[in-house]
Coordinates of C-alpha atoms in Angstrom, one line a residue:
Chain D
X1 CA 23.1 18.2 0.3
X2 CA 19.9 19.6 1.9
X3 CA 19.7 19.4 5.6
X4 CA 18.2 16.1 7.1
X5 CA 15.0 15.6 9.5
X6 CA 14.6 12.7 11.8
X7 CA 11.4 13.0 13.0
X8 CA 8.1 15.1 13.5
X9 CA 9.6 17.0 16.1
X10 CA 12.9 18.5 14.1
X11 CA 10.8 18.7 11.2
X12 CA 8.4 21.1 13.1
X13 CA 11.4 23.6 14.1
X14 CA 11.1 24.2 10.5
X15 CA 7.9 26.2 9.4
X16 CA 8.8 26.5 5.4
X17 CA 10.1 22.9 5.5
X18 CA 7.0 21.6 6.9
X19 CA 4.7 23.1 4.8
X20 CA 6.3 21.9 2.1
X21 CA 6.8 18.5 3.4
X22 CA 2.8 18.6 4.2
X23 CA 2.0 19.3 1.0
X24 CA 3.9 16.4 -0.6
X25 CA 2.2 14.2 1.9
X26 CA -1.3 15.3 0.8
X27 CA -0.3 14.8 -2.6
X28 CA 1.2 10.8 -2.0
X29 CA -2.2 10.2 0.3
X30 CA -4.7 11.8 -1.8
X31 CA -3.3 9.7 -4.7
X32 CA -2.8 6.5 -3.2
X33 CA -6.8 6.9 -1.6
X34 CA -8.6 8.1 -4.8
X35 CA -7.4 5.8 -7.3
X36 CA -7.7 2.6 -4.3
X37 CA -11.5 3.6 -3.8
X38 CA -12.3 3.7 -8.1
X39 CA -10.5 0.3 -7.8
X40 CA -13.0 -1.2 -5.4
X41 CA -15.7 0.1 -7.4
X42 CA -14.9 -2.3 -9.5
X43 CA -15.4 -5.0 -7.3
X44 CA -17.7 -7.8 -8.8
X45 CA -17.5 -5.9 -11.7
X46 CA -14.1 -7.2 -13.1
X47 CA -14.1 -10.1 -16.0
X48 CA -13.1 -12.8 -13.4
X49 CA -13.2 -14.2 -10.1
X50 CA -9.6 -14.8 -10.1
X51 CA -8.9 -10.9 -10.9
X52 CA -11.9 -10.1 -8.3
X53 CA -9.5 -11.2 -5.5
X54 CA -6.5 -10.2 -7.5
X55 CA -7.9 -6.2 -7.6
X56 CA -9.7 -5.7 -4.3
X57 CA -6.3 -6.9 -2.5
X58 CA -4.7 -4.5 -4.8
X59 CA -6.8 -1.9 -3.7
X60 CA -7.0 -2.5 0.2
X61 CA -2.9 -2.6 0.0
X62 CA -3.3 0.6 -1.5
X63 CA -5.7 2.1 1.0
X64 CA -2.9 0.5 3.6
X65 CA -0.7 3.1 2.3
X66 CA -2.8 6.1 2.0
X67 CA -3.2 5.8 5.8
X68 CA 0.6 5.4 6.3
X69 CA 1.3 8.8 4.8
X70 CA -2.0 10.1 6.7
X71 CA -0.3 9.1 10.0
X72 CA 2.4 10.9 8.7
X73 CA 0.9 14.3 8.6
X74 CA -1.1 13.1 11.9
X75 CA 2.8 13.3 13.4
X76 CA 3.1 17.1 12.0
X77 CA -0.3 17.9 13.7
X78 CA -2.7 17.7 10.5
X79 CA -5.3 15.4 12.7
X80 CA -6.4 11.0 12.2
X81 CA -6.1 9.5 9.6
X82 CA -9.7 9.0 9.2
X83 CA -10.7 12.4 9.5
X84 CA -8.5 13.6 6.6
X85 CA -9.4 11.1 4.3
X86 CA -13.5 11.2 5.4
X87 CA -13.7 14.5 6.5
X88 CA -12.2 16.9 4.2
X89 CA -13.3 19.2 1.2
X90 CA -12.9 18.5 -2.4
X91 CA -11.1 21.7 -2.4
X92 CA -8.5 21.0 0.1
X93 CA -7.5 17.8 -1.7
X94 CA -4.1 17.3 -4.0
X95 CA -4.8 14.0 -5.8
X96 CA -3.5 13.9 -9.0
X97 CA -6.4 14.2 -11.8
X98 CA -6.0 11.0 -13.2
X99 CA -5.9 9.1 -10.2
X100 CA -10.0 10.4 -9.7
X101 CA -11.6 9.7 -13.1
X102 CA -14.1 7.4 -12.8
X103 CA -14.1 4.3 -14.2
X104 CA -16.8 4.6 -16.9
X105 CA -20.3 6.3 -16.9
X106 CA -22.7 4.9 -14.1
X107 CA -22.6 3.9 -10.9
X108 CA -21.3 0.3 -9.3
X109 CA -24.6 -0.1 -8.0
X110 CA -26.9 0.6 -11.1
X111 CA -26.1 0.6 -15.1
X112 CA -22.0 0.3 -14.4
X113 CA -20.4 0.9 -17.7
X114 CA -17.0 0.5 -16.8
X115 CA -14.5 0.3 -19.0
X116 CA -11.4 -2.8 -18.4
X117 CA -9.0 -1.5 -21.0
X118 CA -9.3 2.1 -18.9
X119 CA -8.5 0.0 -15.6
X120 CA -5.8 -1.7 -17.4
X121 CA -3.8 1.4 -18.9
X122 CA -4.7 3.8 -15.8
X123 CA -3.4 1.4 -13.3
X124 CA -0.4 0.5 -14.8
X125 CA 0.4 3.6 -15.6
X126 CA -0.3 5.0 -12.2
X127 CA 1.9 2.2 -10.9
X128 CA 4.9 2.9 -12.9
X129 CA 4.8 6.4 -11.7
X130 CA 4.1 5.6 -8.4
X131 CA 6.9 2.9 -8.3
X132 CA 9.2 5.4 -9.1
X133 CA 8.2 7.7 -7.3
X134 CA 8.8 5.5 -4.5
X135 CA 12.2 5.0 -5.3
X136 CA 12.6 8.8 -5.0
X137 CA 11.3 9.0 -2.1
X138 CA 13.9 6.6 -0.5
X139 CA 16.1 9.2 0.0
X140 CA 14.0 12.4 1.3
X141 CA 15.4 14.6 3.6
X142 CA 12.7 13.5 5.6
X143 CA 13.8 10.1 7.4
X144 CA 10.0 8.8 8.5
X145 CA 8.8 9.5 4.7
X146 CA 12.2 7.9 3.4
X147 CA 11.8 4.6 5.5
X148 CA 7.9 4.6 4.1
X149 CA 8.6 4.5 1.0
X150 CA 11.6 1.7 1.4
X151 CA 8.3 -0.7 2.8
X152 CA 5.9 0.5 0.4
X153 CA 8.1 -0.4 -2.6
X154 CA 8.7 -4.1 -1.4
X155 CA 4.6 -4.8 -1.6
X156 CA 3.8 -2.8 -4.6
X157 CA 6.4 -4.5 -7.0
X158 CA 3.2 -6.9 -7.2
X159 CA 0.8 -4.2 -7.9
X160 CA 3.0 -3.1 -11.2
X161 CA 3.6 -6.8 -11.9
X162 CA -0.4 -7.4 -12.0
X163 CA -0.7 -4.7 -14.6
X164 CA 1.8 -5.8 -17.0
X165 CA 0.9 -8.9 -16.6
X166 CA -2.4 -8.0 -18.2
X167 CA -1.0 -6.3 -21.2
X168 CA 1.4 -8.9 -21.5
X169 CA -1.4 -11.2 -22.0
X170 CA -4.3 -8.9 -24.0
X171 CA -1.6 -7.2 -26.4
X172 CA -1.4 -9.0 -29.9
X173 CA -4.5 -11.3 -29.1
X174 CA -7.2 -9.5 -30.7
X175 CA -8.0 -6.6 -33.1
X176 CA -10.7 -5.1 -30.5
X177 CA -8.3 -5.9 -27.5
X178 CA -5.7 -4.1 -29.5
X179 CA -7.9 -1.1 -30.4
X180 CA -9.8 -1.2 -26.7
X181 CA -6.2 -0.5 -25.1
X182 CA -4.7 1.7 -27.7
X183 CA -8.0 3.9 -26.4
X184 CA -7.7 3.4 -23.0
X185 CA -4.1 4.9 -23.5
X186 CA -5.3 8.1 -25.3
X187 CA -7.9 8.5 -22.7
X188 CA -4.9 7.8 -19.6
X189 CA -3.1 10.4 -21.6
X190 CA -5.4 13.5 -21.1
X191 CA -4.3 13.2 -17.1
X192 CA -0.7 11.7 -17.2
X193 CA 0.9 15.7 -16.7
X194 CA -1.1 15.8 -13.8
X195 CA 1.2 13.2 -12.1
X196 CA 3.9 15.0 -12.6
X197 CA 2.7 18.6 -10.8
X198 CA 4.4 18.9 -7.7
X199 CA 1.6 21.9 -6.7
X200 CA 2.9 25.4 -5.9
X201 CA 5.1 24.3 -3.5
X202 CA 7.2 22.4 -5.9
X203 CA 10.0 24.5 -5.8
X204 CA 10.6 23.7 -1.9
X205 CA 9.6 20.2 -2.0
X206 CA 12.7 20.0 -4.7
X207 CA 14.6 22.3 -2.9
X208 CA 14.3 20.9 0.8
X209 CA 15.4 17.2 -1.3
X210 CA 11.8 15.7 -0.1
X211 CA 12.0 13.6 -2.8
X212 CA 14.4 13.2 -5.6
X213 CA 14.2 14.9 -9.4
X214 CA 10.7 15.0 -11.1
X215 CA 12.4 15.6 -14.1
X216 CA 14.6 12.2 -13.6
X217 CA 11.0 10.5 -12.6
X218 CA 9.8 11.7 -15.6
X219 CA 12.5 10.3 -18.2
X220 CA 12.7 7.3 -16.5
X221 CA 9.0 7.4 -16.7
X222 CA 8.5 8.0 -20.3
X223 CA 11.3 5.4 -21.4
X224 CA 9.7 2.7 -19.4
X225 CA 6.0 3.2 -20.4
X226 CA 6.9 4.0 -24.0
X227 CA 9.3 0.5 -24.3
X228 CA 5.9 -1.6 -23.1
X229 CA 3.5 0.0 -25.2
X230 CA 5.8 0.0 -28.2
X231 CA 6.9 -3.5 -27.3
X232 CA 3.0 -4.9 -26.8
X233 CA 2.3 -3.8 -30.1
X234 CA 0.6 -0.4 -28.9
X235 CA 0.5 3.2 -29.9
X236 CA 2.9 5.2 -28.3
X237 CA 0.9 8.5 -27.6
X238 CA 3.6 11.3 -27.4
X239 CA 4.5 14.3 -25.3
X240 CA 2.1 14.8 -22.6
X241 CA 0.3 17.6 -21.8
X242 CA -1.1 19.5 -19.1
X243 CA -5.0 19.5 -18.3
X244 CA -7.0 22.2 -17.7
X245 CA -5.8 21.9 -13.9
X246 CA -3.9 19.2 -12.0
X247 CA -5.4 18.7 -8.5
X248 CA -2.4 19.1 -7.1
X249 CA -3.9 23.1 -6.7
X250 CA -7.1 21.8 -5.0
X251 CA -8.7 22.3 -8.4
X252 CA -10.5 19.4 -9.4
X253 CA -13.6 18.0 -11.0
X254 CA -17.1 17.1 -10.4
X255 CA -16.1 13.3 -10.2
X256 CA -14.1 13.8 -6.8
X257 CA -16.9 15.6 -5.2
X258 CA -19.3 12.7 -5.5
X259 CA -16.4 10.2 -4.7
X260 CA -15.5 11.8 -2.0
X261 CA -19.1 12.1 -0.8
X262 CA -19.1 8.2 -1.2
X263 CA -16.1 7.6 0.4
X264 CA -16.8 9.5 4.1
X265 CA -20.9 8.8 3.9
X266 CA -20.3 6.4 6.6
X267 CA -17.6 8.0 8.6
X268 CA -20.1 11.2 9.0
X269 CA -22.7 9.6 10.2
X270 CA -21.4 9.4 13.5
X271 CA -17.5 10.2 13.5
X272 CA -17.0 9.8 17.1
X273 CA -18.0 6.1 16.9
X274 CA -15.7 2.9 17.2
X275 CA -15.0 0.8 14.7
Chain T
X1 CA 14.7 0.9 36.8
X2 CA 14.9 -0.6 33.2
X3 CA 13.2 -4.1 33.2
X4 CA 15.8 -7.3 33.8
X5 CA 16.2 -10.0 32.3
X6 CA 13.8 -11.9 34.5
X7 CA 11.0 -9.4 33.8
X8 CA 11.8 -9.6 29.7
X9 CA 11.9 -13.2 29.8
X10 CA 8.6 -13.2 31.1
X11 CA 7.1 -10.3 28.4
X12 CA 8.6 -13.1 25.9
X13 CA 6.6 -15.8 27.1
X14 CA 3.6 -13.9 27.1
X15 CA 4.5 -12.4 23.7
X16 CA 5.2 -16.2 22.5
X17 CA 1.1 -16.8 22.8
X18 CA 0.0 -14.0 21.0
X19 CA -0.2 -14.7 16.6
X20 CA -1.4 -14.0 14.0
X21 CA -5.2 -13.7 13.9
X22 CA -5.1 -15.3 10.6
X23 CA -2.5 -17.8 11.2
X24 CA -2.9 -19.0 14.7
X25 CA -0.5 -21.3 14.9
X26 CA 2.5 -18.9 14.1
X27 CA 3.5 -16.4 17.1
X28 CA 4.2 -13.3 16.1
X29 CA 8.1 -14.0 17.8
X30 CA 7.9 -16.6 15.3
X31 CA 6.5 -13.9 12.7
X32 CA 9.8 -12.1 13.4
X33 CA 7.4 -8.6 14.4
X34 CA 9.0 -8.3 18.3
X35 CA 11.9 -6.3 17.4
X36 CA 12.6 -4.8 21.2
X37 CA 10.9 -4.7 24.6
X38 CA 12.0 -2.1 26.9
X39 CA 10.9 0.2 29.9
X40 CA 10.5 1.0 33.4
X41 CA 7.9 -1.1 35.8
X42 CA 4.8 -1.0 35.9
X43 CA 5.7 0.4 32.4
X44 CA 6.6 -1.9 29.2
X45 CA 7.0 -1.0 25.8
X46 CA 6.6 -3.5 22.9
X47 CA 8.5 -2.4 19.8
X48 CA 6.5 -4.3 16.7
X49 CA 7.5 -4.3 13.1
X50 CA 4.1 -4.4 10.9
X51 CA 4.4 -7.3 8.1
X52 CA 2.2 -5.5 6.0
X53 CA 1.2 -2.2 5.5
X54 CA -2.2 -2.5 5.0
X55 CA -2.9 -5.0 7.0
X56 CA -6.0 -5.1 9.0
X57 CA -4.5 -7.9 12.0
X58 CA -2.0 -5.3 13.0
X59 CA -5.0 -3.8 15.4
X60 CA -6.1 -6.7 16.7
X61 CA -2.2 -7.8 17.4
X62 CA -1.6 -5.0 19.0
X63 CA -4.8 -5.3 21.3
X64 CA -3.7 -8.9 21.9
X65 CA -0.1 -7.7 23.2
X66 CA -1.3 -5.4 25.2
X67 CA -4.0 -7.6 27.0
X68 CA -1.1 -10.9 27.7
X69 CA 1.7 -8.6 28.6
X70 CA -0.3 -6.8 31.5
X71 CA -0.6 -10.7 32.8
X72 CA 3.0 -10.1 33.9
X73 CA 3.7 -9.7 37.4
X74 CA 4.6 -5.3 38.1
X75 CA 3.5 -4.5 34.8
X76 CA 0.6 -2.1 34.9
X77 CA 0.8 -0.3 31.2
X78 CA 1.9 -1.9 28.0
X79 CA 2.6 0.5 25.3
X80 CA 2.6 -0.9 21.7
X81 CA 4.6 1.2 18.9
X82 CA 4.8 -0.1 15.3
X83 CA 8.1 1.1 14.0
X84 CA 8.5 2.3 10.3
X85 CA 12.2 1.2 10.4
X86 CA 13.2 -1.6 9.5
X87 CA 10.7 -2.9 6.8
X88 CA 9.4 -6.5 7.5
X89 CA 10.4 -8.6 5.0
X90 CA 9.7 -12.4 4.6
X91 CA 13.0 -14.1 5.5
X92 CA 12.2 -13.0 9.1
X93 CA 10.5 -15.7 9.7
X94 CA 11.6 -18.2 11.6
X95 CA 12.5 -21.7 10.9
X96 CA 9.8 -22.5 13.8
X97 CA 7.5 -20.3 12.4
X98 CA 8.0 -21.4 9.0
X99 CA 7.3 -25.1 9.9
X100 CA 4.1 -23.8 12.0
X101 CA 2.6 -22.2 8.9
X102 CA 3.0 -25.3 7.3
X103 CA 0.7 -27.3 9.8
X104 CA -1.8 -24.6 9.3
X105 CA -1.9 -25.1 5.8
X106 CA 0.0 -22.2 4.8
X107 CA 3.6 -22.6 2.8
X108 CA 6.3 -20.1 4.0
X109 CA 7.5 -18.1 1.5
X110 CA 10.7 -18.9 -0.5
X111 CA 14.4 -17.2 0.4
X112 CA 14.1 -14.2 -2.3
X113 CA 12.6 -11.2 -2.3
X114 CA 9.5 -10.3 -4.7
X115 CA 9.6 -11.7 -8.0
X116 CA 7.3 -11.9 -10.5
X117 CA 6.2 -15.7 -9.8
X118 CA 7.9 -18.4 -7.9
X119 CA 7.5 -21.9 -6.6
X120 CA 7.1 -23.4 -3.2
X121 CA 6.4 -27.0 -1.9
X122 CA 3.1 -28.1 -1.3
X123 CA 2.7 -27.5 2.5
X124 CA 0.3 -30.9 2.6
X125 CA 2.3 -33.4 0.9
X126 CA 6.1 -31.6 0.5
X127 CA 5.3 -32.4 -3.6
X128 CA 6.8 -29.6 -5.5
X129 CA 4.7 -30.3 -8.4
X130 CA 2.5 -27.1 -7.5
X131 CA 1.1 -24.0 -9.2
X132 CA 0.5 -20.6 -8.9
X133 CA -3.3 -19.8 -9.4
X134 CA -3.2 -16.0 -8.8
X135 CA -0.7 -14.0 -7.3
X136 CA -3.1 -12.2 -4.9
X137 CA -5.0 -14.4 -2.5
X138 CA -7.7 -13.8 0.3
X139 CA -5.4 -11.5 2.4
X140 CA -2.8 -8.7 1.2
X141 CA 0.1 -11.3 2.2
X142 CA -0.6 -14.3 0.1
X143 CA -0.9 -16.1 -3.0
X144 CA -3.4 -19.0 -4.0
X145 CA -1.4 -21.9 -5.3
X146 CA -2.8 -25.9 -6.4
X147 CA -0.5 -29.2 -5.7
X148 CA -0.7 -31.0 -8.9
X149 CA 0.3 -34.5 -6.6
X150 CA -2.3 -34.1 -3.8
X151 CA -5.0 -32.5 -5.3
X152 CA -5.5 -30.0 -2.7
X153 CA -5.4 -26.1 -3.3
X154 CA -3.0 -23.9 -1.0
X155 CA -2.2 -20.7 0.5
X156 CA 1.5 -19.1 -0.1
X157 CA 3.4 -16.4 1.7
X158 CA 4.3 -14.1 -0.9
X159 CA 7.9 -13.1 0.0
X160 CA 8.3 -9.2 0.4

């Protein structure tokens, strides 16, 4: 039973727990930010009004909880909220690779050539990890982080619900609905490893019990995704595999540079101003 | 000294006219968000629950509190603190509350927790003959639904 931290404070007396508690942070905020902002690229994008309102309030929930593990490493000293999601390098970020692929080639504003079966097969993916990932996280050493995670999980059963919901419907209608999503999975599947990189400090994050088994998250993973593809119809793709590099080393591609540009153009302009 | 029970019925009754930005009918005593009110004149603290997490009234709210409690007679600084423990959930609200959405249009949300999709009352007519349109709606908190008796289309509060 690893040794539990109430608050900001105790945690602090601990310099090796800290940093590894830091770096978890980074990687649940990072995540949670970069895959909310390519979901409101999509907005006005997406085949229907109905899912318009559906997605954008997906993605501003989403965005709701980025900041609320931001304010957590504002408590250990790390600075706003809105200076380390505007502010920051590419290099210092620990999103997961999958959760900054863009959606498709272009831009929202000109030529968008997004792809909806991508959306589809990212996002629910993304939200089954993150689900139970969640559920991990309900019983972290770290008591603030633990009683996030409790509220989080309560609003984002709809966000995994929404995502089923469209396979549930799409799987078994047509031959290029079929063939769309069975691509959109092979394509989710070059990144899925990178979810499950806890970064060099995964040793302590395990060790300090920040969150609960990656292995366990990763079983449980695997049998869930694989009994809805195989159940939908869909190609189950196999073992995954680790990318070239998983983000969770600051290591990441071009795409989060330009997002990231995107994402704080405003903020820079002026950060001392009120909003 | 710690505030009495004089000076924390008064911080109620001030904290009774503050709601919801988006619902304001509904109080935010009502939302079941006031989970303590404590401190030493001219010092009060509010202890809020956020409903939640994303959501964008919680900054306005908390301006709101801080601007009617100072109304109260030896209080010179209202602190607001959101508190991560325990989670907001739906069944909260109160039976007031509940029957205040209502007039406003809005149907409280059912006793369970999430669930994939469930059914409420029309908050117009009382017809149960309603459904679900889309599970999101025009804030993080509800759900568009249609009365099939009335005619009339409907907000829901999704429960959490």
């Amino acid at each position: 039973m690893s040794k539990q931290y109430a608050n900001a404070q105790e945690a602090l007396q601990d310099a090796s727990y800290t940093s590894a508690l830091k770096e978890l942070l980074y990687q649940l905020a990072d995540d949670d930010l970069l895959i909310s902002h390519r979901a409101s690229e999509w907005l006005g994008l997406v085949p229907h009004i109905e899912e318009d309102v559906a997605f954008s309030s997906i993605a501003q929930n989403t965005l709701g909880h980025a900041a609320m593990f931001y304010q957590l490493l504002e408590e250990l000293g790390e600075g706003t909220p809105d200076d380390l999601a505007h502010l920051r390098e590419a290099d210092k970020f620990r999103n997961s690779i999958l959760a900054e692929k863009p959606n498709g080639t272009g831009h929202y504003t000109e030529d968008p050539d997004y792809d909806w079966g991508y959306a589809i097969i990212r996002n629910y993916v993304y939200e089954v990890f993150k689900r139970l990932r969640l559920e991990a996280l309900t019983t972290s050493s770290y008591t603030p982080l633990a009683d996030v995670a409790a509220k989080v999980l309560r609003e984002q059963f709809y966000h995994l619900y929404h995502w089923e919901t469209w396979i549930d419907q799409l799987a078994g209608t047509t031959a290029e609905a079929e063939s769309r999503l069975n691509n959109a999975i092979q394509k989710t599947w070059q990144d899925v490893a990178s979810l499950f990189d806890l970064g060099p400090a995964g040793e302590d994050i395990q060790k300090f019990g920040l969150i609960g088994s990656m292995e366990d998250i990763k079983n449980k993973f695997v049998a869930k995704v694989r009994a809805k593809f195989e159940g939908a119809g869909l190609k189950w793709p196999g073992d995954m595999k680790a990318g070239e590099f998983s983000g969770r080393e600051c290591k990441h591609t071009e795409d989060l540079r330009s997002a990231l540009e995107e994402i704080g153009e405003v903020y820079r302009l002026d950060p001392a101003a009120n909003w | 000294m710690e505030i009495d029970s004089n000076i924390r019925q008064q911080v109620m009754d001030r904290l009774q006219l503050v709601t919801d930005p988006e619902m304001n009918t509904v109080s935010i005593i009502e939302m079941g968000m006031v989970e303590n009110v404590r401190g030493q004149l001219p010092k009060v603290t509010i202890e809020l629950i956020p409903t939640y997490v994303g959501c964008p009234a919680l900054d306005m709210i908390k301006r709101d509190v801080i601007e009617s409690v100072r109304q109260v007679d030896g209080v010179e600084e209202v602190e607001v603190v959101f508190l991560k423990h325990p989670a907001w959930t739906s069944d909260r609200i109160s039976p007031e509350g509940r029957e205040k959405m209502k007039e406003f249009g809005i149907a409280p949300p059912p006793a369970a927790g999430p669930g994939g999709t469930w059914t409420v009352e029309c908050p117009y007519c009382g017809s149960p003959k309603t459904v679900m349109q889309n599970l999101f709606g025009p804030t993080s908190c509800r759900s568009i639904f249609y009365c099939s008796s009335c005619k009339n289309p409907f907000e829901a509060i999704k429960p959490v």
